[in-house]
Amino acid sequence: MTIINTVRRHAPQLFVAATALILWGGGSPALAQDAYKAAVPALEQAGGAKTCVSCFLERYAPAEQPKAFAVSKDGAYGARWHRQLSMEQVKKEALESCQKKPEYNAANPCVIFFENDKQVWKP
């Protein structure tokens, strides 16, 4: 079998693999999900152990980019994602969403915890 025939035969699988590399920044979806799970202790610290962890893992993690996840020490959180918005816009809207939560207290302002697939909040 020639290389060309091999490529033709496996084109659908190659397309899926290439798409995963593009969407997940060069890593696999499983590795990206592991990064989110590894961030949970820091999320609980940033959110005063009250932030919705399942919201972070099940809704934010698989969302399209650009995306941002904001938290406050009171447990308020907000997330925003949309491919047609800029990173600055999704961060602004994630913070606004966090500030609208009933748990929000202005004494503990919301901060950006994650941008796209990267933790940006530092303890």
PDB file of C-alpha atoms in Angstrom:
ATOM      1  CA  MET A   1       0.000   0.000   0.000  1.00  0.00           C
ATOM      2  CA  THR A   2       1.412   3.399  -0.946  1.00  0.00           C
ATOM      3  CA  ILE A   3       1.550   6.367   1.378  1.00  0.00           C
ATOM      4  CA  ILE A   4      -1.107   8.144  -0.673  1.00  0.00           C
ATOM      5  CA  ASN A   5      -3.512   5.203  -0.369  1.00  0.00           C
ATOM      6  CA  THR A   6      -2.834   5.034   3.374  1.00  0.00           C
ATOM      7  CA  VAL A   7      -3.590   8.732   3.772  1.00  0.00           C
ATOM      8  CA  ARG A   8      -6.769   8.419   1.697  1.00  0.00           C
ATOM      9  CA  ARG A   9      -7.919   5.418   3.706  1.00  0.00           C
ATOM     10  CA  HIS A  10      -7.318   7.126   7.045  1.00  0.00           C
ATOM     11  CA  ALA A  11      -8.327  10.668   6.055  1.00  0.00           C
ATOM     12  CA  PRO A  12     -11.345  10.830   8.429  1.00  0.00           C
ATOM     13  CA  GLN A  13      -9.232   9.797  11.426  1.00  0.00           C
ATOM     14  CA  LEU A  14      -6.458  12.205  10.452  1.00  0.00           C
ATOM     15  CA  PHE A  15      -8.994  15.022  10.178  1.00  0.00           C
ATOM     16  CA  VAL A  16     -10.356  14.285  13.657  1.00  0.00           C
ATOM     17  CA  ALA A  17      -6.845  14.174  15.139  1.00  0.00           C
ATOM     18  CA  ALA A  18      -5.829  17.430  13.444  1.00  0.00           C
ATOM     19  CA  THR A  19      -9.024  19.130  14.617  1.00  0.00           C
ATOM     20  CA  ALA A  20      -8.373  18.035  18.200  1.00  0.00           C
ATOM     21  CA  LEU A  21      -4.852  19.442  18.036  1.00  0.00           C
ATOM     22  CA  ILE A  22      -6.144  22.782  16.801  1.00  0.00           C
ATOM     23  CA  LEU A  23      -9.031  23.039  19.256  1.00  0.00           C
ATOM     24  CA  TRP A  24      -7.052  21.964  22.299  1.00  0.00           C
ATOM     25  CA  GLY A  25      -3.880  23.924  21.614  1.00  0.00           C
ATOM     26  CA  GLY A  26      -1.776  20.946  20.594  1.00  0.00           C
ATOM     27  CA  GLY A  27      -2.851  18.577  23.338  1.00  0.00           C
ATOM     28  CA  SER A  28      -5.527  15.959  23.496  1.00  0.00           C
ATOM     29  CA  PRO A  29      -9.006  16.629  24.917  1.00  0.00           C
ATOM     30  CA  ALA A  30      -8.239  14.220  27.758  1.00  0.00           C
ATOM     31  CA  LEU A  31      -5.087  16.148  28.654  1.00  0.00           C
ATOM     32  CA  ALA A  32      -6.980  19.449  28.563  1.00  0.00           C
ATOM     33  CA  GLN A  33      -9.680  17.981  30.842  1.00  0.00           C
ATOM     34  CA  ASP A  34      -6.937  16.805  33.216  1.00  0.00           C
ATOM     35  CA  ALA A  35      -5.685  20.403  33.436  1.00  0.00           C
ATOM     36  CA  TYR A  36      -9.147  21.537  34.499  1.00  0.00           C
ATOM     37  CA  LYS A  37      -9.412  18.812  37.111  1.00  0.00           C
ATOM     38  CA  ALA A  38      -5.948  19.695  38.415  1.00  0.00           C
ATOM     39  CA  ALA A  39      -7.109  23.315  38.842  1.00  0.00           C
ATOM     40  CA  VAL A  40     -10.023  22.388  41.158  1.00  0.00           C
ATOM     41  CA  PRO A  41      -8.065  22.862  44.444  1.00  0.00           C
ATOM     42  CA  ALA A  42      -7.042  26.360  43.318  1.00  0.00           C
ATOM     43  CA  LEU A  43     -10.632  27.052  42.209  1.00  0.00           C
ATOM     44  CA  GLU A  44     -11.871  26.060  45.659  1.00  0.00           C
ATOM     45  CA  GLN A  45      -9.270  28.360  47.213  1.00  0.00           C
ATOM     46  CA  ALA A  46     -10.131  31.281  44.934  1.00  0.00           C
ATOM     47  CA  GLY A  47     -13.862  30.740  45.398  1.00  0.00           C
ATOM     48  CA  GLY A  48     -13.801  30.176  49.142  1.00  0.00           C
ATOM     49  CA  ALA A  49     -14.718  26.489  48.633  1.00  0.00           C
ATOM     50  CA  LYS A  50     -18.174  27.635  47.517  1.00  0.00           C
ATOM     51  CA  THR A  51     -17.771  28.008  43.758  1.00  0.00           C
ATOM     52  CA  CYS A  52     -19.677  25.633  41.483  1.00  0.00           C
ATOM     53  CA  VAL A  53     -16.976  23.108  40.556  1.00  0.00           C
ATOM     54  CA  SER A  54     -19.309  21.125  38.298  1.00  0.00           C
ATOM     55  CA  CYS A  55     -20.106  24.345  36.389  1.00  0.00           C
ATOM     56  CA  PHE A  56     -16.383  24.832  35.814  1.00  0.00           C
ATOM     57  CA  LEU A  57     -15.724  21.221  34.748  1.00  0.00           C
ATOM     58  CA  GLU A  58     -18.898  20.412  32.841  1.00  0.00           C
ATOM     59  CA  ARG A  59     -19.869  23.711  31.237  1.00  0.00           C
ATOM     60  CA  TYR A  60     -16.804  25.937  31.048  1.00  0.00           C
ATOM     61  CA  ALA A  61     -14.121  23.324  30.265  1.00  0.00           C
ATOM     62  CA  PRO A  62     -15.638  22.080  26.974  1.00  0.00           C
ATOM     63  CA  ALA A  63     -16.819  25.544  25.854  1.00  0.00           C
ATOM     64  CA  GLU A  64     -15.488  27.176  22.724  1.00  0.00           C
ATOM     65  CA  GLN A  65     -12.788  29.835  22.854  1.00  0.00           C
ATOM     66  CA  PRO A  66     -12.310  32.603  23.633  1.00  0.00           C
ATOM     67  CA  LYS A  67     -13.615  32.028  27.133  1.00  0.00           C
ATOM     68  CA  ALA A  68     -13.120  33.264  30.690  1.00  0.00           C
ATOM     69  CA  PHE A  69     -14.165  32.044  34.145  1.00  0.00           C
ATOM     70  CA  ALA A  70     -14.390  34.494  37.077  1.00  0.00           C
ATOM     71  CA  VAL A  71     -14.800  33.820  40.815  1.00  0.00           C
ATOM     72  CA  SER A  72     -15.021  35.645  44.128  1.00  0.00           C
ATOM     73  CA  LYS A  73     -14.140  34.431  47.625  1.00  0.00           C
ATOM     74  CA  ASP A  74     -17.874  34.429  48.417  1.00  0.00           C
ATOM     75  CA  GLY A  75     -18.456  31.630  45.900  1.00  0.00           C
ATOM     76  CA  ALA A  76     -19.908  33.823  43.174  1.00  0.00           C
ATOM     77  CA  TYR A  77     -18.768  32.858  39.705  1.00  0.00           C
ATOM     78  CA  GLY A  78     -19.377  33.839  36.130  1.00  0.00           C
ATOM     79  CA  ALA A  79     -18.278  32.480  32.798  1.00  0.00           C
ATOM     80  CA  ARG A  80     -18.512  33.690  29.246  1.00  0.00           C
ATOM     81  CA  TRP A  81     -17.492  32.216  25.923  1.00  0.00           C
ATOM     82  CA  HIS A  82     -18.232  33.059  22.335  1.00  0.00           C
ATOM     83  CA  ARG A  83     -16.060  32.686  19.261  1.00  0.00           C
ATOM     84  CA  GLN A  84     -17.177  36.036  17.870  1.00  0.00           C
ATOM     85  CA  LEU A  85     -16.099  38.023  20.938  1.00  0.00           C
ATOM     86  CA  SER A  86     -12.634  39.216  21.887  1.00  0.00           C
ATOM     87  CA  MET A  87     -10.831  37.889  24.952  1.00  0.00           C
ATOM     88  CA  GLU A  88     -11.260  41.286  26.592  1.00  0.00           C
ATOM     89  CA  GLN A  89     -15.017  41.156  26.013  1.00  0.00           C
ATOM     90  CA  VAL A  90     -15.454  37.626  27.400  1.00  0.00           C
ATOM     91  CA  LYS A  91     -13.395  38.558  30.483  1.00  0.00           C
ATOM     92  CA  LYS A  92     -15.505  41.684  31.039  1.00  0.00           C
ATOM     93  CA  GLU A  93     -18.748  39.720  30.684  1.00  0.00           C
ATOM     94  CA  ALA A  94     -17.519  36.888  32.958  1.00  0.00           C
ATOM     95  CA  LEU A  95     -16.741  39.464  35.671  1.00  0.00           C
ATOM     96  CA  GLU A  96     -20.146  41.124  35.193  1.00  0.00           C
ATOM     97  CA  SER A  97     -21.883  37.745  35.444  1.00  0.00           C
ATOM     98  CA  CYS A  98     -19.987  36.949  38.643  1.00  0.00           C
ATOM     99  CA  GLN A  99     -21.011  40.286  40.168  1.00  0.00           C
ATOM    100  CA  LYS A 100     -24.694  39.577  39.486  1.00  0.00           C
ATOM    101  CA  LYS A 101     -24.762  36.364  41.543  1.00  0.00           C
ATOM    102  CA  PRO A 102     -26.648  36.506  44.884  1.00  0.00           C
ATOM    103  CA  GLU A 103     -23.516  35.331  46.734  1.00  0.00           C
ATOM    104  CA  TYR A 104     -21.463  38.259  45.449  1.00  0.00           C
ATOM    105  CA  ASN A 105     -20.189  40.712  48.053  1.00  0.00           C
ATOM    106  CA  ALA A 106     -18.298  43.776  46.826  1.00  0.00           C
ATOM    107  CA  ALA A 107     -15.851  43.321  49.732  1.00  0.00           C
ATOM    108  CA  ASN A 108     -14.561  40.259  47.820  1.00  0.00           C
ATOM    109  CA  PRO A 109     -14.342  41.325  44.177  1.00  0.00           C
ATOM    110  CA  CYS A 110     -14.573  38.859  41.321  1.00  0.00           C
ATOM    111  CA  VAL A 111     -11.318  37.963  39.583  1.00  0.00           C
ATOM    112  CA  ILE A 112     -10.544  36.075  36.403  1.00  0.00           C
ATOM    113  CA  PHE A 113      -9.571  32.527  37.340  1.00  0.00           C
ATOM    114  CA  PHE A 114      -9.209  30.936  33.881  1.00  0.00           C
ATOM    115  CA  GLU A 115      -8.667  32.358  30.401  1.00  0.00           C
ATOM    116  CA  ASN A 116      -9.297  29.819  27.664  1.00  0.00           C
ATOM    117  CA  ASP A 117      -7.540  26.655  28.906  1.00  0.00           C
ATOM    118  CA  LYS A 118      -5.107  28.324  31.291  1.00  0.00           C
ATOM    119  CA  GLN A 119      -5.335  29.183  34.974  1.00  0.00           C
ATOM    120  CA  VAL A 120      -4.373  32.834  35.394  1.00  0.00           C
ATOM    121  CA  TRP A 121      -5.364  33.330  39.047  1.00  0.00           C
ATOM    122  CA  LYS A 122      -2.486  32.894  41.475  1.00  0.00           C
ATOM    123  CA  PRO A 123      -2.917  32.368  45.226  1.00  0.00           C
TER     124      PRO A 123
END
